[in-house]
Short mmCIF file of C-alpha atoms and ligand atoms in Angstrom, two decimals:
data_model
loop_
_atom_site.label_atom_id
_atom_site.label_comp_id
_atom_site.label_asym_id
_atom_site.label_seq_id
_atom_site.Cartn_x
_atom_site.Cartn_y
_atom_site.Cartn_z
CA MET A 2 15.43 -20.51 0.83
CA SER A 3 12.90 -21.86 -1.07
CA ALA A 4 10.15 -22.24 0.96
CA GLN A 5 9.46 -26.36 -1.21
CA HIS A 6 13.36 -26.82 0.29
CA ALA A 7 13.24 -24.88 4.10
CA ALA A 8 15.06 -26.31 6.34
CA PRO A 9 14.96 -29.70 5.58
CA THR A 10 16.26 -29.92 8.72
CA HIS A 11 13.99 -28.73 11.30
CA ASP A 12 10.65 -30.02 12.57
CA ARG A 13 7.73 -28.02 10.62
CA VAL A 14 5.12 -26.14 12.73
CA LEU A 15 2.29 -25.24 10.59
CA VAL A 16 0.33 -22.73 11.63
CA VAL A 17 -3.90 -23.25 9.01
CA ASP A 18 -4.45 -20.15 8.50
CA PHE A 19 -8.12 -19.00 9.33
CA GLY A 20 -8.44 -15.39 7.89
CA ALA A 21 -7.17 -13.53 11.71
CA GLN A 22 -4.59 -11.21 12.11
CA TYR A 23 -3.38 -13.81 13.98
CA ALA A 24 -1.65 -16.58 12.17
CA GLN A 25 1.68 -14.11 11.55
CA LEU A 26 1.87 -13.89 14.52
CA ILE A 27 1.59 -17.67 15.79
CA ALA A 28 4.52 -18.83 13.20
CA ARG A 29 6.06 -15.42 15.09
CA ARG A 30 6.06 -16.88 18.53
CA VAL A 31 6.51 -20.61 17.76
CA ARG A 32 9.27 -19.53 15.48
CA GLU A 33 10.57 -18.02 18.76
CA ALA A 34 10.63 -20.14 20.64
CA ARG A 35 13.15 -22.18 17.92
CA VAL A 36 11.22 -24.41 15.54
CA TYR A 37 10.22 -23.62 12.14
CA SER A 38 7.14 -22.90 11.92
CA GLU A 39 5.32 -22.15 8.19
CA ILE A 40 1.70 -20.14 7.27
CA VAL A 41 -0.49 -22.43 5.75
CA PRO A 42 -3.47 -21.18 3.67
CA ARG A 43 -6.63 -23.07 5.16
CA THR A 44 -7.21 -23.88 1.69
CA MET A 45 -4.37 -25.88 0.81
CA PRO A 46 -4.82 -29.96 0.43
CA LEU A 47 -5.09 -32.36 3.24
CA ALA A 48 -2.52 -34.19 2.14
CA GLU A 49 -0.50 -30.74 0.84
CA MET A 50 0.51 -30.24 4.68
CA LEU A 51 1.03 -33.28 5.77
CA ALA A 52 3.39 -34.10 2.33
CA LYS A 53 5.35 -31.35 4.53
CA ARG A 54 5.35 -34.13 7.44
CA PRO A 55 4.10 -31.27 9.67
CA LYS A 56 5.38 -31.97 13.89
CA GLY A 57 2.52 -29.97 14.62
CA ILE A 58 -0.80 -28.52 12.93
CA ILE A 59 -1.78 -25.68 15.01
CA PHE A 60 -5.23 -23.89 13.64
CA SER A 61 -5.96 -20.02 13.90
CA GLY A 62 -8.55 -17.72 15.08
CA GLY A 63 -10.19 -15.51 12.78
CA PRO A 64 -13.34 -13.40 12.60
CA ALA A 65 -15.80 -15.77 11.31
CA SER A 66 -18.58 -17.67 13.21
CA VAL A 67 -18.90 -21.60 12.53
CA HIS A 68 -22.43 -21.56 12.74
CA VAL A 69 -23.08 -18.99 9.27
CA ASP A 70 -23.21 -20.44 5.60
CA GLY A 71 -19.40 -21.32 4.30
CA ALA A 72 -17.45 -20.35 7.38
CA PRO A 73 -14.09 -21.63 6.90
CA SER A 74 -13.03 -25.41 8.07
CA ILE A 75 -10.72 -28.05 7.21
CA ASP A 76 -10.98 -31.35 6.22
CA ALA A 77 -12.02 -33.90 8.36
CA ALA A 78 -9.50 -36.68 8.76
CA VAL A 79 -6.34 -33.64 9.56
CA TYR A 80 -7.48 -35.39 13.19
CA ASP A 81 -6.71 -39.21 12.08
CA ALA A 82 -3.56 -37.72 10.30
CA GLU A 83 -1.78 -38.55 14.02
CA VAL A 84 -0.44 -35.16 14.07
CA PRO A 85 -0.57 -32.96 17.09
CA ILE A 86 -3.39 -30.60 16.59
CA LEU A 87 -3.61 -27.15 18.72
CA GLY A 88 -6.69 -25.03 17.93
CA ILE A 89 -6.72 -21.45 18.90
CA CYS A 90 -9.69 -19.21 19.02
CA TYR A 91 -11.62 -20.01 15.90
CA GLY A 92 -9.55 -22.70 15.23
CA ALA A 93 -10.65 -24.49 18.80
CA GLN A 94 -14.21 -24.15 18.22
CA LEU A 95 -14.03 -25.96 14.09
CA ILE A 96 -12.66 -28.74 16.33
CA ALA A 97 -15.24 -28.85 18.55
CA GLN A 98 -17.71 -28.63 15.73
CA GLN A 99 -16.42 -30.58 13.62
CA LEU A 100 -16.05 -33.76 16.59
CA GLY A 101 -19.45 -33.09 18.05
CA GLY A 102 -19.55 -30.76 20.34
CA VAL A 103 -21.65 -27.76 20.97
CA VAL A 104 -20.67 -24.15 19.80
CA GLU A 105 -23.16 -21.70 20.82
CA ARG A 106 -23.48 -18.07 19.93
CA THR A 107 -23.26 -16.29 23.61
CA GLY A 108 -24.88 -13.01 23.10
CA GLY A 109 -21.70 -11.36 25.35
CA GLY A 110 -18.76 -12.97 24.15
CA GLU A 111 -16.16 -11.34 25.49
CA TYR A 112 -13.28 -9.00 24.04
CA GLY A 113 -10.31 -8.19 25.60
CA ARG A 114 -8.59 -9.33 29.52
CA THR A 115 -10.52 -12.56 30.86
CA GLN A 116 -9.69 -14.40 34.49
CA LEU A 117 -8.99 -17.90 33.62
CA THR A 118 -9.35 -20.92 35.92
CA ARG A 119 -7.49 -23.93 35.47
CA LEU A 120 -9.69 -27.09 35.66
CA GLY A 121 -7.95 -30.59 36.45
CA SER A 122 -4.75 -31.08 34.92
CA SER A 123 -3.84 -30.58 31.10
CA VAL A 124 -0.49 -31.52 29.07
CA VAL A 125 -0.59 -27.81 27.62
CA LEU A 126 -1.57 -25.54 30.50
CA SER A 127 0.66 -27.43 32.56
CA ALA A 128 3.02 -24.85 33.58
CA LEU A 129 -0.06 -21.91 34.00
CA PRO A 130 -1.26 -20.68 37.63
CA GLU A 131 -4.77 -22.42 38.84
CA GLU A 132 -5.92 -18.48 38.13
CA GLN A 133 -4.73 -16.23 35.29
CA GLN A 134 -5.32 -12.77 32.76
CA VAL A 135 -5.90 -14.46 29.40
CA TRP A 136 -6.56 -12.28 25.54
CA MET A 137 -9.73 -12.79 24.56
CA SER A 138 -12.03 -12.14 21.80
CA HIS A 139 -14.80 -14.26 20.57
CA GLY A 140 -18.23 -14.04 19.67
CA ASP A 141 -19.05 -17.54 20.04
CA ALA A 142 -17.71 -20.29 23.10
CA ILE A 143 -17.80 -23.79 23.14
CA SER A 144 -20.45 -25.33 25.28
CA THR A 145 -19.75 -28.78 25.57
CA ALA A 146 -17.22 -30.48 24.28
CA PRO A 147 -16.96 -33.13 22.59
CA ASP A 148 -17.44 -37.30 23.65
CA GLY A 149 -13.18 -38.20 24.67
CA PHE A 150 -12.48 -34.34 25.42
CA VAL A 151 -11.77 -32.94 28.47
CA VAL A 152 -12.72 -29.66 29.72
CA THR A 153 -9.31 -27.74 31.29
CA ALA A 154 -10.13 -24.73 32.40
CA SER A 155 -12.74 -22.05 31.64
CA SER A 156 -13.64 -17.89 31.69
CA PRO A 157 -16.00 -16.15 32.84
CA GLY A 158 -17.98 -16.35 29.51
CA ALA A 159 -16.43 -19.39 27.89
CA PRO A 160 -17.38 -22.92 30.47
CA VAL A 161 -14.34 -24.66 27.92
CA ALA A 162 -12.31 -21.77 27.25
CA ALA A 163 -9.57 -24.56 27.07
CA LEU A 164 -9.86 -28.61 26.73
CA GLU A 165 -8.18 -31.36 25.74
CA ASP A 166 -8.47 -34.95 23.62
CA ARG A 167 -4.63 -36.83 25.10
CA ASP A 168 -5.70 -40.36 23.40
CA ARG A 169 -5.78 -37.92 19.64
CA ALA A 170 -3.66 -34.97 20.65
CA VAL A 171 -6.34 -32.96 19.80
CA TYR A 172 -5.73 -29.69 21.79
CA GLY A 173 -8.07 -26.45 21.91
CA VAL A 174 -7.21 -22.77 23.82
CA GLN A 175 -10.19 -19.97 23.28
CA PHE A 176 -7.83 -17.51 24.42
CA HIS A 177 -4.95 -16.59 22.48
CA PRO A 178 -1.55 -18.20 23.84
CA GLU A 179 0.36 -16.03 20.53
CA VAL A 180 -0.83 -12.76 22.26
CA VAL A 181 1.68 -10.57 24.83
CA HIS A 182 -2.25 -10.24 27.15
CA THR A 183 -1.71 -13.50 27.64
CA GLU A 184 0.43 -13.79 30.84
CA ARG A 185 1.63 -16.85 29.69
CA GLY A 186 0.90 -17.31 26.61
CA GLN A 187 4.18 -18.54 25.35
CA GLU A 188 4.20 -20.86 27.71
CA VAL A 189 1.37 -22.95 25.92
CA LEU A 190 2.52 -22.91 22.87
CA ARG A 191 5.81 -24.19 24.07
CA ALA A 192 3.89 -27.44 25.70
CA PHE A 193 2.15 -27.65 23.05
CA LEU A 194 4.94 -27.69 20.66
CA PHE A 195 7.67 -28.87 23.33
CA ASP A 196 6.17 -31.98 24.95
CA VAL A 197 2.59 -33.08 22.68
CA CYS A 198 4.47 -32.32 19.14
CA ASP A 199 8.24 -33.56 20.66
CA CYS A 200 9.57 -30.92 18.37
CA ARG A 201 13.71 -30.07 18.91
CA PRO A 202 14.31 -26.27 19.04
CA THR A 203 16.56 -26.11 16.08
CA TRP A 204 15.52 -22.69 14.70
CA THR A 205 18.57 -20.80 15.68
CA ASN A 206 20.46 -17.57 14.22
CA THR A 207 23.03 -19.92 13.53
CA ASN A 208 21.39 -22.51 11.60
CA ILE A 209 19.67 -20.18 10.32
CA ILE A 210 22.80 -18.51 8.59
CA GLU A 211 24.47 -21.82 7.59
CA GLU A 212 21.50 -23.16 5.40
CA ALA A 213 20.53 -19.93 3.82
CA VAL A 214 24.64 -20.32 3.30
CA ALA A 215 24.50 -23.82 1.57
CA GLU A 216 21.02 -23.13 -0.14
CA ILE A 217 22.88 -19.89 -2.10
CA ARG A 218 25.60 -21.72 -2.83
CA ALA A 219 23.84 -24.20 -4.48
CA GLN A 220 21.69 -22.27 -6.41
CA VAL A 221 24.82 -19.73 -7.95
CA GLY A 222 26.95 -22.50 -7.91
CA GLY A 223 30.39 -20.33 -9.80
CA GLU A 224 27.59 -17.29 -11.22
CA LYS A 225 27.87 -14.01 -10.69
CA VAL A 226 25.26 -12.29 -8.14
CA ILE A 227 24.09 -9.35 -8.30
CA CYS A 228 22.53 -6.90 -5.11
CA GLY A 229 20.49 -3.23 -5.31
CA LEU A 230 21.80 -2.42 -1.74
CA SER A 231 20.01 1.41 -0.24
CA GLY A 232 21.30 1.14 3.01
CA GLY A 233 17.74 -0.07 4.71
CA VAL A 234 17.21 -3.44 7.13
CA ASP A 235 16.32 -5.97 3.98
CA SER A 236 18.37 -4.89 1.08
CA SER A 237 21.97 -4.89 3.94
CA VAL A 238 20.71 -8.64 5.22
CA ALA A 239 20.51 -9.94 2.48
CA ALA A 240 23.91 -8.47 0.66
CA ALA A 241 25.41 -9.65 3.69
CA LEU A 242 24.40 -13.52 3.87
CA VAL A 243 25.14 -13.57 -0.24
CA HIS A 244 28.31 -12.05 0.43
CA ARG A 245 29.09 -14.54 3.06
CA ALA A 246 28.05 -17.15 0.54
CA ILE A 247 29.86 -16.58 -2.48
CA GLY A 248 32.04 -13.69 -1.36
CA ASP A 249 33.70 -11.87 -4.42
CA GLN A 250 30.97 -13.16 -6.98
CA LEU A 251 28.80 -10.65 -5.10
CA THR A 252 27.91 -6.74 -6.15
CA CYS A 253 26.75 -4.65 -4.58
CA VAL A 254 24.69 -1.37 -6.86
CA PHE A 255 24.15 0.99 -3.57
CA VAL A 256 22.25 4.24 -6.43
CA ASP A 257 22.42 7.32 -4.22
CA HIS A 258 19.81 9.40 -5.07
CA GLY A 259 21.04 12.01 -3.39
CA LEU A 260 17.71 11.96 -0.69
CA LEU A 261 19.17 9.92 2.11
CA ARG A 262 19.37 10.79 5.14
CA LEU A 263 22.69 12.71 6.80
CA GLY A 264 25.09 10.13 7.15
CA GLU A 265 23.70 7.33 5.08
CA ALA A 266 25.95 7.30 2.03
CA GLU A 267 29.16 7.10 4.23
CA GLN A 268 28.17 4.91 6.69
CA VAL A 269 26.96 1.59 3.63
CA GLU A 270 30.78 2.67 3.02
CA GLU A 271 31.94 1.92 5.36
CA THR A 272 29.89 -1.23 6.39
CA PHE A 273 30.13 -3.03 2.94
CA ARG A 274 32.91 -1.46 1.16
CA ARG A 275 35.40 -1.80 4.69
CA GLN A 276 34.17 -3.48 6.73
CA PHE A 277 32.37 -6.10 4.10
CA HIS A 278 35.22 -5.49 2.08
CA MET A 279 32.39 -5.90 -0.42
CA ASP A 280 32.42 -4.67 -3.91
CA LEU A 281 30.37 -1.70 -3.66
CA VAL A 282 29.25 -0.08 -6.52
CA HIS A 283 28.27 3.40 -5.16
CA VAL A 284 26.68 5.29 -7.99
CA LYS A 285 26.43 9.11 -7.18
CA ALA A 286 23.47 10.43 -8.86
CA ALA A 287 22.53 13.26 -7.02
CA ASP A 288 22.20 15.46 -10.03
CA ARG A 289 20.38 13.35 -12.35
CA PHE A 290 17.60 12.57 -9.78
CA LEU A 291 17.51 16.40 -9.19
CA GLU A 292 17.84 17.41 -12.29
CA ALA A 293 15.24 14.81 -13.24
CA LEU A 294 13.24 16.54 -10.33
CA SER A 295 13.09 20.36 -10.95
CA ASP A 296 10.00 22.21 -10.60
CA ILE A 297 8.09 18.52 -10.19
CA ARG A 298 5.67 19.03 -6.45
CA GLU A 299 2.95 16.76 -7.01
CA PRO A 300 3.73 13.43 -4.82
CA GLU A 301 3.34 10.81 -6.99
CA SER A 302 4.95 12.48 -9.70
CA LYS A 303 7.89 12.40 -7.82
CA ARG A 304 7.05 8.75 -6.69
CA LYS A 305 7.36 7.96 -10.61
CA ILE A 306 10.12 10.15 -12.36
CA ILE A 307 12.43 8.70 -8.63
CA GLY A 308 11.60 5.13 -9.04
CA GLU A 309 12.24 5.48 -13.63
CA THR A 310 14.96 7.05 -12.62
CA PHE A 311 16.81 5.03 -10.32
CA ILE A 312 15.51 2.03 -12.86
CA ARG A 313 17.66 3.66 -15.45
CA VAL A 314 20.53 4.06 -13.52
CA PHE A 315 20.60 0.96 -11.83
CA GLU A 316 19.64 -0.66 -15.39
CA GLU A 317 23.03 1.18 -16.52
CA VAL A 318 25.26 0.02 -14.22
CA ALA A 319 24.09 -3.04 -14.59
CA SER A 320 24.73 -3.65 -17.53
CA ASP A 321 27.94 -3.46 -16.66
CA TYR A 322 27.09 -7.12 -15.13
CA SER A 323 25.87 -8.23 -17.98
CA ASP A 324 26.96 -11.86 -17.44
CA ALA A 325 25.27 -11.83 -13.69
CA GLY A 326 22.70 -14.35 -13.95
CA TYR A 327 21.10 -13.54 -10.67
CA LEU A 328 19.94 -10.36 -8.84
CA VAL A 329 19.64 -10.87 -5.15
CA GLN A 330 15.89 -9.30 -3.38
CA GLY A 331 15.50 -8.70 -0.08
CA THR A 332 11.93 -9.95 0.28
CA LEU A 333 10.83 -11.02 3.66
CA TYR A 334 7.80 -13.62 4.77
CA PRO A 335 5.21 -11.08 5.54
CA ASP A 336 6.20 -9.83 1.67
CA ILE A 337 5.22 -13.40 0.16
CA VAL A 338 2.44 -14.73 2.87
CA GLU A 339 -1.27 -12.53 2.88
CA SER A 340 -2.96 -13.39 5.14
CA GLY A 341 -6.39 -11.99 3.92
CA GLY A 342 -9.94 -12.98 4.85
CA ALA A 343 -10.82 -16.57 5.31
CA ASP A 344 -10.90 -16.71 2.09
CA ASN A 345 -8.71 -15.42 0.08
CA ALA A 346 -6.13 -16.72 2.32
CA THR A 347 -3.85 -18.06 -0.34
CA ILE A 348 -0.24 -17.35 -0.94
CA LYS A 349 1.29 -15.18 -3.67
CA SER A 350 4.61 -14.81 -5.13
CA HIS A 351 5.81 -11.38 -4.96
CA HIS A 352 8.17 -11.05 -7.04
CA ASN A 353 9.28 -7.37 -6.70
CA VAL A 354 11.74 -6.79 -8.89
CA GLY A 355 10.04 -3.04 -9.70
CA GLY A 356 9.64 -2.43 -13.23
CA LEU A 357 13.18 -3.50 -14.09
CA PRO A 358 13.23 -3.84 -18.07
CA ASP A 359 12.62 -7.70 -19.54
CA ASP A 360 15.47 -8.00 -21.71
CA MET A 361 17.04 -7.85 -18.35
CA LYS A 362 16.97 -11.93 -17.70
CA PHE A 363 17.70 -12.42 -13.99
CA GLU A 364 16.93 -15.36 -12.49
CA LEU A 365 16.29 -13.99 -7.61
CA VAL A 366 17.99 -14.66 -4.92
CA GLU A 367 15.53 -14.46 -2.32
CA PRO A 368 17.68 -15.06 1.57
CA LEU A 369 15.38 -14.08 3.60
CA ARG A 370 11.66 -15.09 2.05
CA ASN A 371 11.12 -17.80 5.58
CA LEU A 372 11.98 -15.15 7.90
CA PHE A 373 10.37 -12.57 9.35
CA LYS A 374 10.89 -8.86 9.86
CA ASP A 375 13.06 -9.24 13.49
CA GLU A 376 13.92 -13.06 12.45
CA VAL A 377 16.16 -10.87 9.46
CA ARG A 378 17.39 -7.90 12.42
CA ALA A 379 18.73 -10.77 14.41
CA ILE A 380 20.62 -12.58 11.34
CA GLY A 381 22.01 -8.64 11.12
CA GLU A 382 23.52 -8.50 13.64
CA GLU A 383 24.69 -11.91 14.03
CA LEU A 384 26.72 -11.33 10.93
CA GLY A 385 27.82 -7.89 12.08
CA LEU A 386 26.37 -5.30 10.44
CA PRO A 387 26.12 -2.73 12.62
CA GLU A 388 23.16 -1.34 15.08
CA GLU A 389 22.66 1.52 12.89
CA ILE A 390 22.03 -0.81 9.97
CA VAL A 391 19.72 -3.16 11.41
CA TRP A 392 17.38 -1.24 13.87
CA ARG A 393 17.07 1.76 10.91
CA GLN A 394 13.59 2.11 11.20
CA PRO A 395 11.61 2.16 8.17
CA PHE A 396 13.07 5.18 4.93
CA PRO A 397 10.70 5.42 1.86
CA GLY A 398 13.14 4.52 -1.06
CA PRO A 399 11.95 8.25 -2.90
CA GLY A 400 13.60 9.33 0.27
CA LEU A 401 13.55 12.98 1.64
CA ALA A 402 11.68 14.06 -1.78
CA VAL A 403 8.81 12.96 -0.18
CA ARG A 404 9.37 14.95 3.22
CA ILE A 405 9.77 17.91 1.12
CA ILE A 406 5.84 19.31 0.24
CA GLY A 407 7.20 21.51 -2.91
CA THR A 408 9.61 21.34 -4.82
CA ILE A 409 13.17 20.00 -3.88
CA THR A 410 16.20 21.50 -4.10
CA PRO A 411 19.17 21.28 -2.93
CA ASP A 412 18.88 23.88 -0.04
CA ARG A 413 15.92 22.74 1.11
CA ILE A 414 17.02 18.63 0.93
CA GLU A 415 20.26 19.91 3.87
CA MET A 416 18.08 22.17 5.23
CA LEU A 417 15.78 19.12 6.09
CA ARG A 418 18.20 16.57 6.57
CA GLN A 419 20.00 18.41 9.33
CA ALA A 420 16.30 18.64 10.79
CA ASP A 421 15.85 15.01 10.72
CA HIS A 422 19.36 14.45 12.18
CA ILE A 423 18.07 16.59 15.12
CA VAL A 424 14.93 14.70 15.39
CA VAL A 425 16.40 11.08 15.55
CA GLU A 426 19.17 12.10 17.34
CA GLU A 427 16.96 13.30 20.32
CA ILE A 428 14.50 9.92 20.10
CA ARG A 429 17.48 7.99 20.16
CA ARG A 430 19.25 9.54 23.00
CA ALA A 431 15.87 9.55 24.84
CA GLY A 432 16.65 5.20 24.33
CA LEU A 433 13.11 5.76 22.17
CA TYR A 434 14.88 4.76 18.74
CA ARG A 435 13.88 1.00 18.59
CA GLU A 436 10.12 1.28 20.78
CA ILE A 437 8.51 4.57 17.39
CA TRP A 438 8.09 2.75 14.35
CA GLN A 439 9.73 6.30 12.65
CA SER A 440 10.59 9.13 12.91
CA PHE A 441 11.47 12.08 10.83
CA ALA A 442 11.27 15.35 9.94
CA VAL A 443 8.95 17.31 7.35
CA LEU A 444 10.47 20.44 5.58
CA PRO A 445 6.63 22.64 3.90
CA GLY A 446 8.98 24.32 1.62
CA ASP A 447 6.77 26.96 0.46
CA VAL A 448 5.88 27.79 3.81
CA HIS A 449 7.18 30.53 5.47
CA THR A 450 6.04 31.93 8.84
CA VAL A 451 7.07 35.07 10.77
CA GLY A 452 9.11 34.51 14.20
CA VAL A 453 11.77 37.37 16.71
CA MET A 454 14.27 36.07 17.16
CA GLY A 455 16.95 38.57 19.34
CA ASP A 456 15.78 42.48 18.71
CA GLY A 457 14.28 41.17 15.06
CA ARG A 458 11.63 39.82 12.61
CA THR A 459 12.08 36.10 10.97
CA TYR A 460 10.09 35.18 8.30
CA GLU A 461 11.35 31.66 7.64
CA ASN A 462 10.26 27.62 7.55
CA PRO A 463 8.88 25.68 9.88
CA ILE A 464 9.71 22.03 9.96
CA ILE A 465 7.21 20.05 10.74
CA VAL A 466 8.30 16.51 13.53
CA ARG A 467 6.58 13.55 12.74
CA ALA A 468 6.97 10.32 14.87
CA VAL A 469 5.09 7.16 14.57
CA THR A 470 4.10 3.87 16.84
CA SER A 471 2.68 0.90 14.49
CA GLU A 472 2.90 -2.68 14.14
CA ASP A 473 2.95 -2.71 10.51
CA ALA A 474 2.90 0.19 8.66
CA MET A 475 -1.05 -0.46 8.35
CA THR A 476 -2.01 1.66 10.88
CA ALA A 477 -0.52 4.12 13.19
CA ASP A 478 -0.08 6.71 15.88
CA TRP A 479 1.98 9.35 16.81
CA ALA A 480 3.77 8.88 19.50
CA ARG A 481 3.26 10.27 23.02
CA LEU A 482 6.66 12.19 23.52
CA SER A 483 6.69 14.14 26.86
CA HIS A 484 7.21 17.52 26.15
CA ASP A 485 10.10 17.84 27.43
CA LEU A 486 12.04 15.65 24.54
CA LEU A 487 9.36 17.83 22.09
CA GLU A 488 10.94 21.28 23.50
CA ARG A 489 14.80 19.57 23.41
CA ILE A 490 14.41 18.56 19.44
CA ALA A 491 12.03 22.11 18.92
CA SER A 492 15.02 24.74 20.57
CA ARG A 493 17.99 22.66 19.36
CA ILE A 494 16.32 23.02 15.07
CA ILE A 495 15.77 25.80 15.21
CA ASN A 496 19.38 26.48 17.25
CA GLU A 497 21.05 24.94 14.30
CA VAL A 498 19.27 24.29 11.41
CA ALA A 499 19.91 27.79 9.07
CA GLY A 500 16.52 28.96 8.32
CA VAL A 501 13.83 27.38 9.98
CA ASN A 502 12.15 29.47 13.12
CA ARG A 503 8.96 27.12 13.82
CA VAL A 504 8.60 23.32 14.79
CA ALA A 505 5.37 21.89 14.88
CA TYR A 506 4.64 18.05 16.17
CA ASP A 507 1.71 16.66 14.19
CA ILE A 508 -0.66 14.54 16.25
CA THR A 509 -2.55 12.65 13.67
CA SER A 510 -2.94 9.05 13.17
CA LYS A 511 -3.27 6.16 10.45
CA PRO A 512 -5.93 6.77 9.42
CA PRO A 513 -7.35 9.46 8.95
CA GLY A 514 -3.86 10.31 8.04
CA THR A 515 -0.76 8.51 6.33
CA ILE A 516 2.98 7.79 7.81
CA GLU A 517 4.72 10.11 5.17
CA TRP A 518 3.05 13.63 4.33
CA GLU A 519 2.88 12.90 1.37
P1 XMP B 25 1.99 5.97 4.08
O1 XMP B 25 2.68 7.42 4.21
O2 XMP B 25 1.20 5.58 3.09
O3 XMP B 25 3.66 5.50 4.61
O4 XMP B 25 1.68 6.31 5.60
C1 XMP B 25 3.29 3.76 5.11
C2 XMP B 25 4.87 2.98 5.00
O5 XMP B 25 5.58 3.00 3.66
C3 XMP B 25 6.71 3.87 3.66
N1 XMP B 25 6.45 5.04 1.71
C4 XMP B 25 7.16 4.19 1.18
N2 XMP B 25 7.64 3.47 1.53
N3 XMP B 25 7.94 3.96 -1.00
C5 XMP B 25 8.49 3.32 -0.10
O6 XMP B 25 9.10 2.58 -0.05
C6 XMP B 25 7.19 4.39 -0.93
O7 XMP B 25 6.77 5.45 -2.46
C7 XMP B 25 6.71 5.47 0.26
N4 XMP B 25 5.61 6.08 0.74
C8 XMP B 25 5.70 5.43 1.86
C9 XMP B 25 6.35 4.87 4.61
O8 XMP B 25 7.56 5.97 5.17
C10 XMP B 25 5.81 4.09 6.18
O9 XMP B 25 6.08 3.15 6.39
#
């Protein structure tokens, strides 16, 4: 599904990015309502936006004040385009300012949960009670609505917390309907999408799959396609989707570097070869990677060596498929939309081919390029991928190599793999696997600690347990695991993993720490 051709049969809503982190969240919420949404930079010419034939346009929030020089804006002709508009936070202030209302610096602003009071009748607030909690985050506030608008809600710090001009179908809300702290936020978005824009809720998993399949077939025709399969969510769903489209024309190459978690390689075999009957090349290259990594302890050197070896191995296998014209990539929508600051909100093409040599000329097939991660997971489930793959926590490409501090040996890999398996198993049993972003074990290979076991002194390795919560890995917090759970993990690791006599829990957030130890 290339961006240009995405979903021609779907109603489309544009989310104009005014530079906060909220644009992606708004786009996701719209899709949760089964309406296709696309994020566009606010610098996109209006004609280009309208050429996408949107049924509605949402202005996102943003960090700027409408009063600063060069504040992000939009061509005011948008208000005459006869496309319904919903402005959120900064977007609402921009509407007010451009149409002749007044936006003032209030001094206090509102940050966090705020009580919203409805005033009179409203189209987009119709499902809401008189009073409710909403999430606010603003310094400026609209004090006077433009002519033609009615004020439909207020809050202690925002006399105009919602406004609308039904004739022009222009709506604004100072609060953030897209965040979960706004109790009935999704209903506001739904009212805009269905009652104002008259959108049809056709963006369903079944439709997404059918259209992706049609598009892949149209792109590759009868040619052969290869796919690097890692066992992670994205490459697995991409492979399953392409396989659904073209069956035996697809060959998946699974480079097993010997640094995977317990049972992971077997799971890839089981799923793709036995369940899906895919043409799967399982390259067992552990020895080659180990050899290349011998004596290496510096994290970036490990990454570089693993990356290079990976490419060499992939290249060797791919050369046997020189008749293949296409390479599958599991690129996701957030990878291609850069939702940066207000003034660098550009869409970049992110071809994450990771250093494949120039003479390997593949055209890319990116069946997930319009999808968010939660959509990818939903599609994976629908395609019949096992829960373990669809919901797998992120795992770094260099695998266990960056979780063994010091040099990498087969014994250390084995020790870490066993300990890691216990961490994950206990987290799963506690029902926490999905809500925790990553949970794993780290082996400081050169560190030995003194302990007692039975009557004897031990001098063995410690294991560090790491579990973090996060939205996107950019920041993370250590997970507040219960003491009972930590105790179970610790005692099982010490009892079951030979060579470990101590367990520590890492309570560092990111920043200042990183999620991985290396
Ligand atoms: P850090 O440790 O920087 O990690 O907080 C952020 C996220 O990226 C993953 N990670 C990697 N992924 N190759 C990858 O494919 C790598 O070299 C790599 N290093 C870290 C990490 O697991 C976390 O999800």
